[in-house]
Amino acid sequence: MRIPSVFGAVVLALLASTGQAGAQAAKAARVAAAGSEIPETKPELVGFSAERLARLDSSMKALVDSKKLAGMVTVLARHGKVVEEKTYGYADVAGQKPMQKDTIVRIYSMTKPITGIAMMMLYEEGKWKPSDPIARYIPEFRDLKVYTGVDKDGNPSLDKPGHAPTMGELMSHTAGFTYGFFGSTPVDKLYLEADLLNAPNLQEFINRVAKLPLLYQPGEGWVYSVSVDIQGYLVEKLSGKPFAEFLRERIFSPLGMKDTGFYVPAEKLNRVASIYQGDANPGANPMPKDPGISQPPGLPSGGGGLYSTARDYLRFAQMVLNGGELNGVRLVAPSTIELMRTNHVSDEVKKARKFGIGLYQMQPGLGFGFDFAILEEPLKLGSTAGTGTFLWDGVAGTWFWIDPTNDVVFVGIIQRWLMTPGAPDVENLSRALTYQALVNPAK
């Protein structure tokens, strides 16, 4: 017997609503699972020697005890389980406020890989390709020129780029942009004068960048740059959502990163660590906190604007190590992570050995993918990390690495300005001390 059309419509509507409710419940369950704590394990169960791992603990403690650092949080994970999580010293010296596992810090450039994941989510949706010219999505960049030197009057000479800078070059700091802070060229001076990161919003930021020359021909250099802030603008434009909202809805909430964002709510301000420019002696004065710390910024910086905690960043890094998934919540496919952690810097640029920043000087054995540096041949670089380890850090001393060979994640949190004399190389020290304790990597 044929079901009357009205009755059939009601049945179909009920089935649809039931299906939607089920899908929503399943999604809620996945999100709840992703937000659960990452389990702990004993070092020996995952190949570490507890006795040798104590060297890591004592060395990190010594840096704090000697007042080189005010405080620190470290967390080490293997096979998706926390092996060791430690806190040292103070989040604020004058107030004698201890550093806690949930202390909130400014992670600065550790924002970049998060922005990169957002870009790759849009890549998976077919919104862009690495070979696309950036100007396809940012028309303001159609007439970018390249700095070629200075004329007889000392003014910058400009020429057309050999090719339009591409999205892939944008993702790997090889498009020709710079920051201004770390160089002394006439182009760096122009960047500083433009005051890019103090633009009132992302669109004005783009407008200012569009008036500046590229520092070098696209693809022919590697210069740390505002490229990831440009990516933040692209996330907003390609998704149709405000950049901060996209990160919150598509990354932070699904992963259970409850303390990560571009501002710190007033009720959490007591958990924010002070940033120091030098040694943490009893009379050390911290840098002033951002007066707008509890307000959403007009320009959310994809290159360095986020606050977070060691625990939150571990969740992000573990998701990346897992191939784009954490506890049943998948953000991207494993192949997409592979694209991000594959070198995209030419051999010519690496052989030149004149490009880099801080600990990362582009050279054979070290590469750069999409918003991650890569230890392609760590032994040649004097490191015992696993082949293909990828990583980055922040100017206030936060750092992390992800080792797919040994299935290891490490996150370190300090708040000392790294561009000041006497700042210890805590990242490389922590790496060496971690791997000397991994005595049974096959376990």
Short mmCIF file of N, CA and C in Angstrom, two decimals, residues 353 359 363-366 375-386 425 427-433 435-436:
data_model
loop_
_atom_site.label_atom_id
_atom_site.label_comp_id
_atom_site.label_asym_id
_atom_site.label_seq_id
_atom_site.Cartn_x
_atom_site.Cartn_y
_atom_site.Cartn_z
N ARG A 353 73.93 28.60 3.03
CA ARG A 353 74.20 28.75 4.46
C ARG A 353 74.18 30.21 4.92
N LEU A 359 68.43 29.45 16.31
CA LEU A 359 68.99 28.11 16.27
C LEU A 359 68.90 27.48 14.89
N GLN A 363 70.60 24.87 6.04
CA GLN A 363 71.81 24.18 5.60
C GLN A 363 71.43 22.75 5.22
N PRO A 364 72.33 22.05 4.52
CA PRO A 364 72.04 20.64 4.24
C PRO A 364 71.79 19.89 5.54
N GLY A 365 70.70 19.13 5.58
CA GLY A 365 70.32 18.40 6.78
C GLY A 365 69.21 19.07 7.56
N LEU A 366 69.03 20.40 7.36
CA LEU A 366 67.95 21.14 8.00
C LEU A 366 67.07 21.76 6.93
N LEU A 375 64.36 18.59 11.01
CA LEU A 375 65.68 17.99 11.14
C LEU A 375 65.73 16.79 10.18
N GLU A 376 66.08 17.06 8.93
CA GLU A 376 66.08 15.99 7.92
C GLU A 376 67.17 14.96 8.20
N GLU A 377 68.34 15.44 8.59
CA GLU A 377 69.46 14.56 8.94
C GLU A 377 70.04 15.04 10.26
N PRO A 378 69.39 14.72 11.36
CA PRO A 378 69.80 15.28 12.65
C PRO A 378 71.23 14.94 13.07
N LEU A 379 71.71 13.76 12.74
CA LEU A 379 73.07 13.40 13.15
C LEU A 379 74.10 14.32 12.51
N LYS A 380 73.86 14.73 11.26
CA LYS A 380 74.76 15.68 10.60
C LYS A 380 74.73 17.04 11.28
N LEU A 381 73.61 17.32 11.93
CA LEU A 381 73.44 18.60 12.61
C LEU A 381 73.89 18.55 14.06
N GLY A 382 74.40 17.38 14.48
CA GLY A 382 74.85 17.23 15.87
C GLY A 382 73.74 16.95 16.85
N SER A 383 72.63 16.41 16.36
CA SER A 383 71.50 16.12 17.23
C SER A 383 71.20 14.63 17.22
N THR A 384 70.77 14.09 18.36
CA THR A 384 70.39 12.69 18.45
C THR A 384 68.88 12.48 18.32
N ALA A 385 68.16 13.52 17.93
CA ALA A 385 66.72 13.38 17.69
C ALA A 385 66.48 12.46 16.52
N GLY A 386 65.27 11.95 16.41
CA GLY A 386 64.94 11.05 15.32
C GLY A 386 64.90 11.76 13.98
N ASP A 425 70.60 28.00 25.96
CA ASP A 425 70.07 27.19 24.86
C ASP A 425 69.35 25.98 25.46
N GLU A 427 66.51 24.63 24.69
CA GLU A 427 65.86 23.70 23.77
C GLU A 427 66.80 22.56 23.38
N ASN A 428 68.00 22.89 22.89
CA ASN A 428 68.93 21.83 22.49
C ASN A 428 69.40 21.02 23.68
N LEU A 429 69.56 21.66 24.84
CA LEU A 429 69.93 20.92 26.04
C LEU A 429 68.86 19.90 26.40
N SER A 430 67.61 20.32 26.37
CA SER A 430 66.52 19.40 26.72
C SER A 430 66.43 18.25 25.73
N ARG A 431 66.75 18.53 24.46
CA ARG A 431 66.68 17.48 23.45
C ARG A 431 67.76 16.43 23.71
N ALA A 432 68.99 16.88 23.95
CA ALA A 432 70.08 15.94 24.20
C ALA A 432 69.80 15.09 25.44
N LEU A 433 69.27 15.72 26.49
CA LEU A 433 69.01 15.00 27.73
C LEU A 433 67.81 14.06 27.62
N TYR A 435 67.02 12.37 24.78
CA TYR A 435 67.38 11.20 23.98
C TYR A 435 68.45 10.33 24.64
N GLN A 436 69.28 10.90 25.53
CA GLN A 436 70.23 10.03 26.24
C GLN A 436 69.48 9.11 27.20
#
